[in-house]
mmCIF file of C-alpha atoms and ligand atoms in Angstrom:
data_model
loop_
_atom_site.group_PDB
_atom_site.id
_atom_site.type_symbol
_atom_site.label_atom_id
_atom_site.label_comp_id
_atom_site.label_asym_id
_atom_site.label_seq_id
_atom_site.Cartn_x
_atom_site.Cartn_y
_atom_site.Cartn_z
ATOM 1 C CA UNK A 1 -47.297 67.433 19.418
ATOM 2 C CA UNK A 2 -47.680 70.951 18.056
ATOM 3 C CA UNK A 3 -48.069 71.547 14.872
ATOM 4 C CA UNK A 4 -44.979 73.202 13.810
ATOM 5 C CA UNK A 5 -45.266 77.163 13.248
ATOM 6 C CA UNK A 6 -42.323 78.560 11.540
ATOM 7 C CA UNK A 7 -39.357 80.132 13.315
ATOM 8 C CA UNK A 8 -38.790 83.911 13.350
ATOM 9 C CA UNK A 9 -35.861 84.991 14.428
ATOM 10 C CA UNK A 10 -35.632 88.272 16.399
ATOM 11 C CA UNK A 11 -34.958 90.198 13.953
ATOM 12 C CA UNK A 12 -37.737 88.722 11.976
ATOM 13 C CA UNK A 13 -39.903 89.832 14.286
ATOM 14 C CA UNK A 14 -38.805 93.079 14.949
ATOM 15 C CA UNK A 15 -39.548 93.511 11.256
ATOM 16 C CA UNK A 16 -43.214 91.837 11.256
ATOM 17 C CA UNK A 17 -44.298 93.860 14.566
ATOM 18 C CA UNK A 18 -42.936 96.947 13.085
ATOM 19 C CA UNK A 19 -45.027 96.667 9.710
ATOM 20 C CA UNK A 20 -48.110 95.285 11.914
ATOM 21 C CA UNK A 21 -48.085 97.734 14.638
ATOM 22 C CA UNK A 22 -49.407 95.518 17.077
ATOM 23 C CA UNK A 23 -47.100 93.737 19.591
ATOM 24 C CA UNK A 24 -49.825 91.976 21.435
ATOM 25 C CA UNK A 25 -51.810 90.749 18.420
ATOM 26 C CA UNK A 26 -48.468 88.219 17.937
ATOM 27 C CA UNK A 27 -49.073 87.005 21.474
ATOM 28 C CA UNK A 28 -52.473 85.928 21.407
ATOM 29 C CA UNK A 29 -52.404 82.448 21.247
ATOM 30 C CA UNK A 30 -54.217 79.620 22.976
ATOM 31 C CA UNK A 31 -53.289 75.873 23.422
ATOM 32 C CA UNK A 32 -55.582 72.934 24.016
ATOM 33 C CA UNK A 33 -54.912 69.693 24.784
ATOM 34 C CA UNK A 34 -57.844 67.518 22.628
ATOM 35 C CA UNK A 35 -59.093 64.076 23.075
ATOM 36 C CA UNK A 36 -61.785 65.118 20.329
ATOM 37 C CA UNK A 37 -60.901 62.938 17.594
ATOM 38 C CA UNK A 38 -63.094 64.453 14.930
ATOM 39 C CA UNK A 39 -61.532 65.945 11.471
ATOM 40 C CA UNK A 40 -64.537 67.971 11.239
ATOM 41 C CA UNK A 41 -63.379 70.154 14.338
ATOM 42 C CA UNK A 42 -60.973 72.107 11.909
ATOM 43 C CA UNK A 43 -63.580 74.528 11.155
ATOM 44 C CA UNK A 44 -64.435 74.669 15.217
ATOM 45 C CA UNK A 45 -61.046 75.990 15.979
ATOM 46 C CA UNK A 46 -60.510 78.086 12.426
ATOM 47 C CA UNK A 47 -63.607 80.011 12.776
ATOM 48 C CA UNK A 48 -62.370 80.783 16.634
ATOM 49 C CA UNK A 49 -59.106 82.278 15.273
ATOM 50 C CA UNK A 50 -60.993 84.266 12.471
ATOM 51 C CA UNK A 51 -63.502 86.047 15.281
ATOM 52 C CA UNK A 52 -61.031 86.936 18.112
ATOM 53 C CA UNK A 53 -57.277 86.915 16.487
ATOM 54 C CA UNK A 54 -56.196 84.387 18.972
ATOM 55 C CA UNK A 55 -54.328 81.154 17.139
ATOM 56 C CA UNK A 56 -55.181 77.832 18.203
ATOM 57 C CA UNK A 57 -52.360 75.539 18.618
ATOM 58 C CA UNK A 58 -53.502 71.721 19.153
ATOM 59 C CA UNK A 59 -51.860 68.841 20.822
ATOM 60 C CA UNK A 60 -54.062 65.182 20.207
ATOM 61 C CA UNK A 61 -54.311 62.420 22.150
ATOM 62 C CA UNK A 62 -57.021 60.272 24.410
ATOM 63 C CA UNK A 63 -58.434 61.419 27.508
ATOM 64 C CA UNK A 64 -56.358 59.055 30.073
ATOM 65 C CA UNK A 65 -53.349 60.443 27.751
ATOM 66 C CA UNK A 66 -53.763 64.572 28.300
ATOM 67 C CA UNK A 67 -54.389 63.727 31.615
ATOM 68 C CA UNK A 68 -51.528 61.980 32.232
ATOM 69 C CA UNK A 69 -48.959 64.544 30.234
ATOM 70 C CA UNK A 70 -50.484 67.608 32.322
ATOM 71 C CA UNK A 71 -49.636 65.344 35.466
ATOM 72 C CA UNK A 72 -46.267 64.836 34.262
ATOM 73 C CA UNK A 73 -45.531 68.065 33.249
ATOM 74 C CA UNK A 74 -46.671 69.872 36.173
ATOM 75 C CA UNK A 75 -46.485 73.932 36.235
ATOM 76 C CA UNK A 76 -44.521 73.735 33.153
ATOM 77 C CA UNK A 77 -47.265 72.612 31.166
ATOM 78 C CA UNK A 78 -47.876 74.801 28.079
ATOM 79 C CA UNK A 79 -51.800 73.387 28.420
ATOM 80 C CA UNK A 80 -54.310 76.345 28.918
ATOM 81 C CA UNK A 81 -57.608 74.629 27.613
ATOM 82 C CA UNK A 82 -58.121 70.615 28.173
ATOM 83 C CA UNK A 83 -61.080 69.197 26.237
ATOM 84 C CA UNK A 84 -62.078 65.371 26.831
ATOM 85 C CA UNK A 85 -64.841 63.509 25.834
ATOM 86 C CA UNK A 86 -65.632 61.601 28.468
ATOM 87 C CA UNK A 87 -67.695 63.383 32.326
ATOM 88 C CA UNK A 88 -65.891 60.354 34.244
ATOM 89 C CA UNK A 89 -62.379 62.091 32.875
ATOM 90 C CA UNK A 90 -63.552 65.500 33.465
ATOM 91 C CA UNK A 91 -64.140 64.277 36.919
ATOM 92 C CA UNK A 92 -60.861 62.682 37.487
ATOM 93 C CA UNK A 93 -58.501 65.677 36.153
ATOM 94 C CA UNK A 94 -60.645 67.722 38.041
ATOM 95 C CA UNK A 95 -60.199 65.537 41.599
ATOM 96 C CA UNK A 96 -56.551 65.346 40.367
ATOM 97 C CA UNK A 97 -56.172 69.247 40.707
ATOM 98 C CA UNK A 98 -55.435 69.568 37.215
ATOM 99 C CA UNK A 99 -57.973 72.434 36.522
ATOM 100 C CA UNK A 100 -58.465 76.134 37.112
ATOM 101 C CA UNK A 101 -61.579 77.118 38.313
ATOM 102 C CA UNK A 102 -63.454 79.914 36.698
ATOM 103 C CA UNK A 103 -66.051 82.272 37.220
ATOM 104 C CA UNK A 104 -67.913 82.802 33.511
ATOM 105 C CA UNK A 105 -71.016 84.703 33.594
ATOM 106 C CA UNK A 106 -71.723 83.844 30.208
ATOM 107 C CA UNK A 107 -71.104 80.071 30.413
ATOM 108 C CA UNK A 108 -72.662 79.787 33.592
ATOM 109 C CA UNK A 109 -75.849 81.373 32.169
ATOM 110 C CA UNK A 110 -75.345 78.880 29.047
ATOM 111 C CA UNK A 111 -74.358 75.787 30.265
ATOM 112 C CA UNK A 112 -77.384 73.794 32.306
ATOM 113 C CA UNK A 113 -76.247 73.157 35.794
ATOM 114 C CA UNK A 114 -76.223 69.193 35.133
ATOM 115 C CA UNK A 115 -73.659 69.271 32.274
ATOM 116 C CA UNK A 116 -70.928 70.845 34.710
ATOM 117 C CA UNK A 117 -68.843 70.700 37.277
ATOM 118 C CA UNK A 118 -70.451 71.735 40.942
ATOM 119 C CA UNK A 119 -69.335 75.318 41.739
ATOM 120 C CA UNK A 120 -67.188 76.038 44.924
ATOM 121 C CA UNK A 121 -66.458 79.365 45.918
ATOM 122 C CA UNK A 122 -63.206 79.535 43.490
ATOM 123 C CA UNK A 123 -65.823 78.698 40.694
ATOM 124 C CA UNK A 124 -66.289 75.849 37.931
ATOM 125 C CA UNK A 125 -64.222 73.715 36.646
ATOM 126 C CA UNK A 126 -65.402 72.002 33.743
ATOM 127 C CA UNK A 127 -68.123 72.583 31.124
ATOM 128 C CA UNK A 128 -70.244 70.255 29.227
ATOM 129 C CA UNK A 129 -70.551 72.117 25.622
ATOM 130 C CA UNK A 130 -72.086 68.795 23.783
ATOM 131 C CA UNK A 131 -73.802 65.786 24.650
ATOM 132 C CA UNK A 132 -73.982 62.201 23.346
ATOM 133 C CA UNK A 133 -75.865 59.186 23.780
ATOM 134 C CA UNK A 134 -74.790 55.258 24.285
ATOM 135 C CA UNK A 135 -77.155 53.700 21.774
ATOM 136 C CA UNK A 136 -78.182 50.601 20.634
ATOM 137 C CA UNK A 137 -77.965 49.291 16.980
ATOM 138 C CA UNK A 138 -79.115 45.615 15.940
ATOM 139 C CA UNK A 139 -79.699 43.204 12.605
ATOM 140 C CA UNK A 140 -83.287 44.074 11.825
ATOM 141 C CA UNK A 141 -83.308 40.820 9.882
ATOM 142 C CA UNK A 142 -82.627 38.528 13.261
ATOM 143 C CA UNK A 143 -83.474 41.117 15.949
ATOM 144 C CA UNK A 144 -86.707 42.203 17.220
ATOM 145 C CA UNK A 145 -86.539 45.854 18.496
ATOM 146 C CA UNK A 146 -88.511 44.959 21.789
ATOM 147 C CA UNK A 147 -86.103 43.059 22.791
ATOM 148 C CA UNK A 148 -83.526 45.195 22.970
ATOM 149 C CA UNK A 149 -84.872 48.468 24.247
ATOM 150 C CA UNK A 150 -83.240 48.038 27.373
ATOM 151 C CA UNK A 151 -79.722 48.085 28.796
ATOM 152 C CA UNK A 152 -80.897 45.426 31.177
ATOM 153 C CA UNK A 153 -82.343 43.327 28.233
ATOM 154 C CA UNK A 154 -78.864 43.094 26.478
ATOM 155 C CA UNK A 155 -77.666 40.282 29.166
ATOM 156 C CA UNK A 156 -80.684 38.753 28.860
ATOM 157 C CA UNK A 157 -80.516 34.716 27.479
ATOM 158 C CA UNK A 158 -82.181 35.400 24.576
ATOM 159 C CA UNK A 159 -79.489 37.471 23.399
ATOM 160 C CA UNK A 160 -76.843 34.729 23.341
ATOM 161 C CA UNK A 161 -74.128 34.770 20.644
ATOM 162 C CA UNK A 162 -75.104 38.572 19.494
ATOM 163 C CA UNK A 163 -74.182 41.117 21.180
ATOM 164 C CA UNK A 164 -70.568 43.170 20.320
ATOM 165 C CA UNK A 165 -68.975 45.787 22.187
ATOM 166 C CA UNK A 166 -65.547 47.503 21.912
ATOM 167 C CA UNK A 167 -63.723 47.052 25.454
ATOM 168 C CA UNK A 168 -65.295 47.161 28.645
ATOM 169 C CA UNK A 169 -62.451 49.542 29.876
ATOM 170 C CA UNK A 170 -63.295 52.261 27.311
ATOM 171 C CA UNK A 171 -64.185 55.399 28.640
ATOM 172 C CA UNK A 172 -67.639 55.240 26.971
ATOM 173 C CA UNK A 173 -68.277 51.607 28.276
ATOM 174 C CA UNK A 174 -66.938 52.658 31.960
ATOM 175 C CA UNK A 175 -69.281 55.354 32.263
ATOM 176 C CA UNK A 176 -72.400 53.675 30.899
ATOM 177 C CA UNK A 177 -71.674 50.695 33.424
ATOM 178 C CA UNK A 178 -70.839 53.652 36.077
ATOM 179 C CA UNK A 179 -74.232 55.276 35.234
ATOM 180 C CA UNK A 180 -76.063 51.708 35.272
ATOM 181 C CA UNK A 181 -74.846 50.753 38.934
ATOM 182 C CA UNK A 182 -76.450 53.900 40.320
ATOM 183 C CA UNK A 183 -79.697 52.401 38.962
ATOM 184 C CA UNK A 184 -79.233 48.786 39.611
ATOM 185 C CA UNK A 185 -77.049 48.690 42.532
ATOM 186 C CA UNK A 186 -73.364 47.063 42.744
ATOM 187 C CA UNK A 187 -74.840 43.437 42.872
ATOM 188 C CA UNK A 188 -77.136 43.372 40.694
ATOM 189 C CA UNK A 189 -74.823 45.216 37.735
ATOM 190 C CA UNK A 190 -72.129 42.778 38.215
ATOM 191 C CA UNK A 191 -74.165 39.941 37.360
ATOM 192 C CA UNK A 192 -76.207 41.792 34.648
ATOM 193 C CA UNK A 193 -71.843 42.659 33.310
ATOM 194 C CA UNK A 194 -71.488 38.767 33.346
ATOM 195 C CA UNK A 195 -74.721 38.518 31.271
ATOM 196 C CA UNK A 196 -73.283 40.592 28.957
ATOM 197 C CA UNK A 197 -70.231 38.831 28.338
ATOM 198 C CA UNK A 198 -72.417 35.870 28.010
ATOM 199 C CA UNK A 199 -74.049 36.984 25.054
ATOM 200 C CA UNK A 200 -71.560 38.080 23.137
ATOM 201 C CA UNK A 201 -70.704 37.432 19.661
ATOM 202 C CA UNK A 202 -67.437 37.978 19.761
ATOM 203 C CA UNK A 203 -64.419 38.726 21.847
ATOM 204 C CA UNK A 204 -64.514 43.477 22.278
ATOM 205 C CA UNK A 205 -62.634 44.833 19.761
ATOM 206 C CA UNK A 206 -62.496 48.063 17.676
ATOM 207 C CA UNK A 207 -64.056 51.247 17.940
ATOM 208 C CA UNK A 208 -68.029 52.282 17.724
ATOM 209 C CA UNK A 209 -68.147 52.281 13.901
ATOM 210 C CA UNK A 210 -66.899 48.849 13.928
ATOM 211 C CA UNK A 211 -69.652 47.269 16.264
ATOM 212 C CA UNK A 212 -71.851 48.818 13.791
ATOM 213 C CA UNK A 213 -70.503 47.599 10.640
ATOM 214 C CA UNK A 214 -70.294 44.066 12.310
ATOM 215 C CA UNK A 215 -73.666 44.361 12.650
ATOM 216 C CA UNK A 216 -74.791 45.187 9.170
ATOM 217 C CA UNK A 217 -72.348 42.612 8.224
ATOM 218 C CA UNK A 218 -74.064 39.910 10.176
ATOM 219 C CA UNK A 219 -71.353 38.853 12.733
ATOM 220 C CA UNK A 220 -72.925 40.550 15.639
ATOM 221 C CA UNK A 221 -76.953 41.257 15.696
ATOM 222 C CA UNK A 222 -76.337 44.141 18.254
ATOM 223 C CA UNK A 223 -73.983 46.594 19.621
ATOM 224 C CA UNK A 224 -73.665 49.317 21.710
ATOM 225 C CA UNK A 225 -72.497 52.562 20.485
ATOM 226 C CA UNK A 226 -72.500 56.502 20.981
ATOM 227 C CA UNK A 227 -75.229 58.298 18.454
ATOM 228 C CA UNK A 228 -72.702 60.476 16.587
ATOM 229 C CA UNK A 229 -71.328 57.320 15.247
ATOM 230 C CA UNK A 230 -74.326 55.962 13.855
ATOM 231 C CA UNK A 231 -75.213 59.761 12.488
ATOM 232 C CA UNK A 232 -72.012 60.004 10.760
ATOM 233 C CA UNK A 233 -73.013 56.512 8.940
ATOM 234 C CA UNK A 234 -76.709 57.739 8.309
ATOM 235 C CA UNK A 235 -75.319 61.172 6.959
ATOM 236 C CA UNK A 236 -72.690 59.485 4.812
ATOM 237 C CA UNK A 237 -73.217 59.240 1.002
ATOM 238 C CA UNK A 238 -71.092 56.451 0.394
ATOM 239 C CA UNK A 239 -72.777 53.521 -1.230
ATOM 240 C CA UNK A 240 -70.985 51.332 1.098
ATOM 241 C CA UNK A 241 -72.478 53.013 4.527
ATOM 242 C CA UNK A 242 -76.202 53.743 3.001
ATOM 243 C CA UNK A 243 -76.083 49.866 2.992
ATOM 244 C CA UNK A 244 -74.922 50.020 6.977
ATOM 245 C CA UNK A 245 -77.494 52.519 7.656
ATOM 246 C CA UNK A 246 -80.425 50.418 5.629
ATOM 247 C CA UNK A 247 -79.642 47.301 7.371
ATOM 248 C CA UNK A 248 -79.394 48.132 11.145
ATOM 249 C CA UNK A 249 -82.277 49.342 13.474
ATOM 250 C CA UNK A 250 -81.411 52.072 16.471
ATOM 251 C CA UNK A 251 -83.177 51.890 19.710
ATOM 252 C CA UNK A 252 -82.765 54.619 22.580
ATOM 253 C CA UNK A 253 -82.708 52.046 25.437
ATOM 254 C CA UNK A 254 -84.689 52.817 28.997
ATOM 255 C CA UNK A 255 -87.107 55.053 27.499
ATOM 256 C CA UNK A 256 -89.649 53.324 29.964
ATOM 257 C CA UNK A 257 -87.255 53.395 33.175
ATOM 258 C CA UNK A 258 -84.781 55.854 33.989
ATOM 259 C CA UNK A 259 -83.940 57.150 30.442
ATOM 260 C CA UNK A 260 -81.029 56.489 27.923
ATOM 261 C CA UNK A 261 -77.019 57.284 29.089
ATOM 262 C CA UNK A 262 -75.954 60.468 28.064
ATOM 263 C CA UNK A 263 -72.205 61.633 28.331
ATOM 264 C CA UNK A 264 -70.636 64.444 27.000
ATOM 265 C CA UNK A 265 -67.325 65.987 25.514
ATOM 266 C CA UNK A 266 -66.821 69.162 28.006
ATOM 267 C CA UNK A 267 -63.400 71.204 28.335
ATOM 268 C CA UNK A 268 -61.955 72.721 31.637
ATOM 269 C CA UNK A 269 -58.905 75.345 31.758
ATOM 270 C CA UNK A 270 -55.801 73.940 32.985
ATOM 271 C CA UNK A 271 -54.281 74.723 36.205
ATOM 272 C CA UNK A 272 -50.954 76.126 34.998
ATOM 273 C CA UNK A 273 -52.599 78.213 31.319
ATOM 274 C CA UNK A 274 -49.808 80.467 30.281
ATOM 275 C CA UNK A 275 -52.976 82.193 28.876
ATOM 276 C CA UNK A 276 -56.063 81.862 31.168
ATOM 277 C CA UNK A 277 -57.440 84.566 29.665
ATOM 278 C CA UNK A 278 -57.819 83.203 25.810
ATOM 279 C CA UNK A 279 -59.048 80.003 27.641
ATOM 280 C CA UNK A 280 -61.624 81.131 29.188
ATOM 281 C CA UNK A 281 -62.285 83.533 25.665
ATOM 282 C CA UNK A 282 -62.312 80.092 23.808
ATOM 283 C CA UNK A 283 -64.680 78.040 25.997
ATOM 284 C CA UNK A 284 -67.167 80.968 25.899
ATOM 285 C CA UNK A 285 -66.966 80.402 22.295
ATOM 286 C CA UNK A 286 -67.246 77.006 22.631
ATOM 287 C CA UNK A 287 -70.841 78.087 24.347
ATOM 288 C CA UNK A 288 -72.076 80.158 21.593
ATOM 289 C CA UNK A 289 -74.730 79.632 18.611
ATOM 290 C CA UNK A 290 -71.917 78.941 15.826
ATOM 291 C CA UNK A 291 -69.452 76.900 17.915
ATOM 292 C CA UNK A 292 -73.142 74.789 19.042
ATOM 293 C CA UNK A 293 -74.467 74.665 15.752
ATOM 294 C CA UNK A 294 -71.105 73.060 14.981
ATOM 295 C CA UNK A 295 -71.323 70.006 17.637
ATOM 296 C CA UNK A 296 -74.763 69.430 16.098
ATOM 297 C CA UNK A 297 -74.077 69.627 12.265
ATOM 298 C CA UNK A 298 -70.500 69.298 12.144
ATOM 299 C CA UNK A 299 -70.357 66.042 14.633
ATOM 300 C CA UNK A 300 -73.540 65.026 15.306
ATOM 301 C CA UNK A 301 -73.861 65.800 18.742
ATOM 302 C CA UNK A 302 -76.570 67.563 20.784
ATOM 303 C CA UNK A 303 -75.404 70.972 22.077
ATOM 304 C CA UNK A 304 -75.140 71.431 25.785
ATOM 305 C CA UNK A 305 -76.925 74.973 25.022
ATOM 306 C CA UNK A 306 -80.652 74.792 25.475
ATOM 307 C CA UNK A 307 -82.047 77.861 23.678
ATOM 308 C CA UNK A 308 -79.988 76.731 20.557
ATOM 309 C CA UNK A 309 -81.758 75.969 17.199
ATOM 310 C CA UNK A 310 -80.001 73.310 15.031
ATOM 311 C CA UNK A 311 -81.681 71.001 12.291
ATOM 312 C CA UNK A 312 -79.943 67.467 11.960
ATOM 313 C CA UNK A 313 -81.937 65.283 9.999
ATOM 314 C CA UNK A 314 -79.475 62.265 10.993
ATOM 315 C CA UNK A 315 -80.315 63.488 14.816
ATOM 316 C CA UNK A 316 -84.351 63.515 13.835
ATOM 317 C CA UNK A 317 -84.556 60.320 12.493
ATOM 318 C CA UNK A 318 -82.829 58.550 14.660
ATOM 319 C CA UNK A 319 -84.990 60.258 18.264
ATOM 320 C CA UNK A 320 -88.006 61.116 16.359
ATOM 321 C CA UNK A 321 -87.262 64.750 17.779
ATOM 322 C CA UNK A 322 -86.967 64.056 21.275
ATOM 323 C CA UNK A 323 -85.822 61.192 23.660
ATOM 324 C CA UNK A 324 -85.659 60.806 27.683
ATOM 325 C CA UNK A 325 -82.073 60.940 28.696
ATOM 326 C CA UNK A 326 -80.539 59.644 32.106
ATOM 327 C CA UNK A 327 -81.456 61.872 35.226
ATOM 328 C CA UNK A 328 -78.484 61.315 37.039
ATOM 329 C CA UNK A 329 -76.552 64.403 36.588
ATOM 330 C CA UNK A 330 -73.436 63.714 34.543
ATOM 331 C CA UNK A 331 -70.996 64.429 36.595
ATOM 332 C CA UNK A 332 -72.304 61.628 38.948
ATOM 333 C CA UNK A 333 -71.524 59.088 36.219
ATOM 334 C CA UNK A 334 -67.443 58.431 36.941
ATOM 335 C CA UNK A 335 -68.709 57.595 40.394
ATOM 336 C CA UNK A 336 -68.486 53.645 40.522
ATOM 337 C CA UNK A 337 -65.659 53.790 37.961
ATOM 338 C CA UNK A 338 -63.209 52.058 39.984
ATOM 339 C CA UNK A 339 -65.228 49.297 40.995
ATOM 340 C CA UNK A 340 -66.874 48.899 37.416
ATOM 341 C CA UNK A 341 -63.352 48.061 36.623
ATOM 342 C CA UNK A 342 -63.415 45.377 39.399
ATOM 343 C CA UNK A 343 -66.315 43.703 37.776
ATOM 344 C CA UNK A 344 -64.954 43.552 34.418
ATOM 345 C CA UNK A 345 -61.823 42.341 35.846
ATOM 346 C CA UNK A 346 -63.844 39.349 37.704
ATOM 347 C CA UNK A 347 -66.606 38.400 35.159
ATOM 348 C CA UNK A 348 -64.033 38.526 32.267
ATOM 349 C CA UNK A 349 -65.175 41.216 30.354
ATOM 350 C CA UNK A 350 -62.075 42.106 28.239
HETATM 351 FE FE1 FE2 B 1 -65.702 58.964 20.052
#
């Protein structure tokens, strides 16, 4: 929902405009549609309306959920900016013809070429601003770290009875196992899916934070989660989380093969924007050193930006500075989506 603004009446207005002076400065608004479910994004969108003038009015909800309300509300969506957090639901709002392409000097000179959308003549039509990576934690009192530094090593036998996931139809988990069949093959991810659910320590349930807290807690010895999570924990001054963050290990898997999966939270402009203009105003914000120093300090994520500068001593410690990410390009990784799903359908993974 929108956040409620309060109602002026005409008169009202006619009042305000004439002591402001400025019709158009009461237009500017722009509204996005977030799956971004961080508090800390409050000072993303604030510090937007405090450079350009143009208010930011929200509506919340998961990926699969915006993209289903701008689907159901067709031209009369009120929708000009869509961000998700997921390149698989980039992909599918933007095969559903739910996005505007645009032509952005600025972000096209910002964004790298594999963290977007391929151009067609009309332009681009979705954005990677941040990345993240799908990481593994484990019990560095039962675990050894070589033997999970692998994706492929997590279905392995010797991992019986400890590994926890949240569910295999997650966004996250779909596009890892979407990015792992274009290494492995159909076949051969299948059976390393049903190796997964063999190990497990539990039933999926929960979110990220809660694989990792089982973890510390001793009920699973590993999990699978995105970095920002695990940041967030490491960053945290809490007596309870230092304790998380002391007892559980972090590996970047695939550094040896074809690199560690790497999504990212991207935003497109939608089809039927009211204000197309303020959209495309706030995504070139979105590309610029404070909005990017944001993803990385504020949430924990890498920017999409290249050139930018950002310390994040969460980030550091957990890479060591650097690590090799995925080559695939990212929008490549909602390819095998739909039979993914098939597999976790047939080897059970809930
Ligand atoms: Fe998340």
């Amino acid at each position: 929902m929108f956040k409620k603004v309060p109602v002026v009446t005409a008169l009202a207005t006619a009042a305000l405009l004439g002591a402001v002076g400025n019709a158009s400065a009461q237009d500017q608004v722009v509204n996005l549609y977030s799956a971004r479910h961080y508090q800390t994004d409050e000072a993303l969108y604030s510090n937007f309306t405090k450079a350009t003038g143009i208010k930011v009015n929200r509506v919340d909800a998961d990926d699969a959920g915006i993209l289903a309300r701008l689907k159901a509300e067709g031209a009369a969506s009120p929708a000009d900016v869509i961000l998700l957090v997921d390149a698989a639901r980039l992909g599918k709002g933007d095969a559903d013809g739910l996005f505007k392409p645009i032509k952005s000097a600025e972000l096209e000179a910002a964004i790298p070429a594999h963290l977007r959308a391929s151009a067609s003549a009309e332009g681009t039509t979705w954005f990677g601003f941040s990345t993240r990576a799908r990481i593994v934690v484990y019990d560095k009192m039962k675990v050894k770290k070589a033997d999970v530094d692998s994706y492929e090593e997590l279905a392995d036998p010797k991992n019986k009875g400890l590994l926890c996931t949240r569910s295999g139809a997650h966004p996250y988990n779909l596009s890892l196992f979407s990015g792992v069949t274009e290494h492995l093959g159909e076949a051969k991810t299948e059976q390393w899916l049903k190796g997964l659910v063999a190990n497990m320590a539990r039933a999926p349930k929960g979110g990220d934070t809660d694989q990792i807290k089982a973890v510390a807690s001793g009920e699973c010895g590993i999990a699978l989660t995105n970095s920002y999570y695990l940041a967030r924990i490491m960053r945290s001054n809490a007596p309870e989380d230092k304790l998380v963050a002391d007892r559980v290990g972090v590996v970047f898997p695939n550094q040896d093969s074809w690199g560690t999966h790497v999504n990212i939270a991207g935003a497109a402009v939608a089809k039927n924007a009211k204000n197309p203009a303020n959209a495309v105003k706030f995504m070139e914000y979105l590309a610029g050193a404070d909005a990017q120093n944001y993803f990385a300090n504020g949430n924990n994520e890498w920017p999409a930006v290249p050139s930018v500068k950002f310390r994040n001593p969460a980030l550091q410690a957990m890479t060591g500075g650097s690590f090799k990410s995925d080559t695939i390009p990212v929008s490549a990784i909602g390819n095998n989506q739909l039979k993914v799903q098939q597999m976790l359908d047939r080897v059970g993974y809930k």
